[in-house]
mmCIF file of C-alpha atoms in Angstrom:
data_model
loop_
_atom_site.group_PDB
_atom_site.id
_atom_site.type_symbol
_atom_site.label_atom_id
_atom_site.label_comp_id
_atom_site.label_asym_id
_atom_site.label_seq_id
_atom_site.Cartn_x
_atom_site.Cartn_y
_atom_site.Cartn_z
ATOM 1 C CA MET J 1 17.214 -23.907 -15.094
ATOM 2 C CA GLY J 2 16.203 -27.547 -14.793
ATOM 3 C CA CYS J 3 14.766 -27.073 -11.292
ATOM 4 C CA ILE J 4 12.664 -24.069 -12.360
ATOM 5 C CA TYR J 5 11.403 -26.018 -15.383
ATOM 6 C CA PHE J 6 10.316 -28.946 -13.208
ATOM 7 C CA ASP J 7 8.644 -26.579 -10.722
ATOM 8 C CA ILE J 8 6.647 -25.029 -13.587
ATOM 9 C CA LEU J 9 5.659 -28.513 -14.783
ATOM 10 C CA ARG J 10 4.534 -29.434 -11.261
ATOM 11 C CA ILE J 11 2.471 -26.220 -10.943
ATOM 12 C CA LEU J 12 0.911 -26.803 -14.381
ATOM 13 C CA ASP J 13 0.065 -30.382 -13.382
ATOM 14 C CA ASP J 14 -1.663 -29.159 -10.196
ATOM 15 C CA MET J 15 -3.566 -26.496 -12.151
ATOM 16 C CA TYR J 16 -4.602 -29.108 -14.725
ATOM 17 C CA ARG J 17 -5.940 -31.386 -11.985
ATOM 18 C CA ILE J 18 -7.850 -28.517 -10.351
ATOM 19 C CA TYR J 19 -9.308 -27.504 -13.719
ATOM 20 C CA ILE J 20 -10.489 -31.072 -14.421
ATOM 21 C CA TRP J 21 -12.000 -31.360 -10.917
ATOM 22 C CA TYR J 22 -13.765 -27.999 -11.135
ATOM 23 C CA GLY J 23 -14.847 -28.614 -14.729
ATOM 24 C CA PHE J 24 -16.310 -31.992 -13.786
ATOM 25 C CA HIS J 25 -18.286 -30.566 -10.858
ATOM 26 C CA LEU J 26 -19.410 -27.474 -12.785
ATOM 27 C CA GLY J 27 -20.566 -29.724 -15.618
ATOM 28 C CA ILE J 28 -22.654 -31.857 -13.242
ATOM 29 C CA MET J 29 -24.105 -28.715 -11.629
ATOM 30 C CA LEU J 30 -24.929 -27.289 -15.066
ATOM 31 C CA ILE J 31 -26.692 -30.514 -16.115
ATOM 32 C CA ILE J 32 -28.740 -30.543 -12.877
ATOM 33 C CA TYR J 33 -29.535 -26.847 -13.375
ATOM 34 C CA MET J 34 -30.699 -27.472 -16.957
ATOM 35 C CA ILE J 35 -32.893 -30.409 -15.848
ATOM 36 C CA ASN J 36 -34.440 -28.263 -13.095
ATOM 37 C CA LEU J 37 -35.020 -25.440 -15.575
ATOM 38 C CA TYR J 38 -36.654 -27.860 -18.024
ATOM 39 C CA VAL J 39 -38.939 -29.369 -15.365
ATOM 40 C CA VAL J 40 -39.887 -25.954 -13.942
ATOM 41 C CA SER J 41 -40.579 -24.501 -17.403
ATOM 42 C CA LYS J 42 -42.671 -27.566 -18.298
ATOM 43 C CA TYR J 43 -44.824 -27.249 -15.176
ATOM 44 C CA SER J 44 -45.075 -23.453 -15.350
ATOM 45 C CA LEU J 45 -46.044 -23.644 -19.045
ATOM 46 C CA ARG J 46 -48.857 -26.004 -18.091
ATOM 47 C CA ASN J 47 -50.069 -23.422 -15.547
ATOM 48 C CA LEU J 48 -49.588 -20.477 -17.930
ATOM 49 C CA ARG J 49 -51.923 -21.934 -20.559
ATOM 50 C CA LEU J 50 -54.485 -19.397 -19.259
ATOM 51 C CA TYR J 51 -52.521 -16.687 -21.081
ATOM 52 C CA ASP J 52 -51.731 -16.474 -24.788
ATOM 53 C CA ILE J 53 -48.436 -15.254 -26.290
ATOM 54 C CA LYS J 54 -49.326 -11.548 -25.868
ATOM 55 C CA GLY J 55 -50.211 -12.086 -22.213
ATOM 56 C CA ASN J 56 -53.971 -11.671 -22.622
ATOM 57 C CA LYS J 57 -56.253 -13.909 -20.605
ATOM 58 C CA VAL J 58 -57.793 -16.692 -22.662
ATOM 59 C CA ASN J 59 -61.490 -17.370 -22.067
ATOM 60 C CA SER J 60 -61.693 -20.851 -20.581
#
């Protein structure tokens, strides 16, 4: 019983480490993705000023 219990603890510890590692990297990737999205939307919005909300061309 004791051996099985320690094996489970060891497996849980490994899983915990993997989760932290993956979570850390996914978090960084998500932050980079959000920054890229923000920059792209900012630049595309500047270019899309020709159109109003309904999508009609604005006389400029």
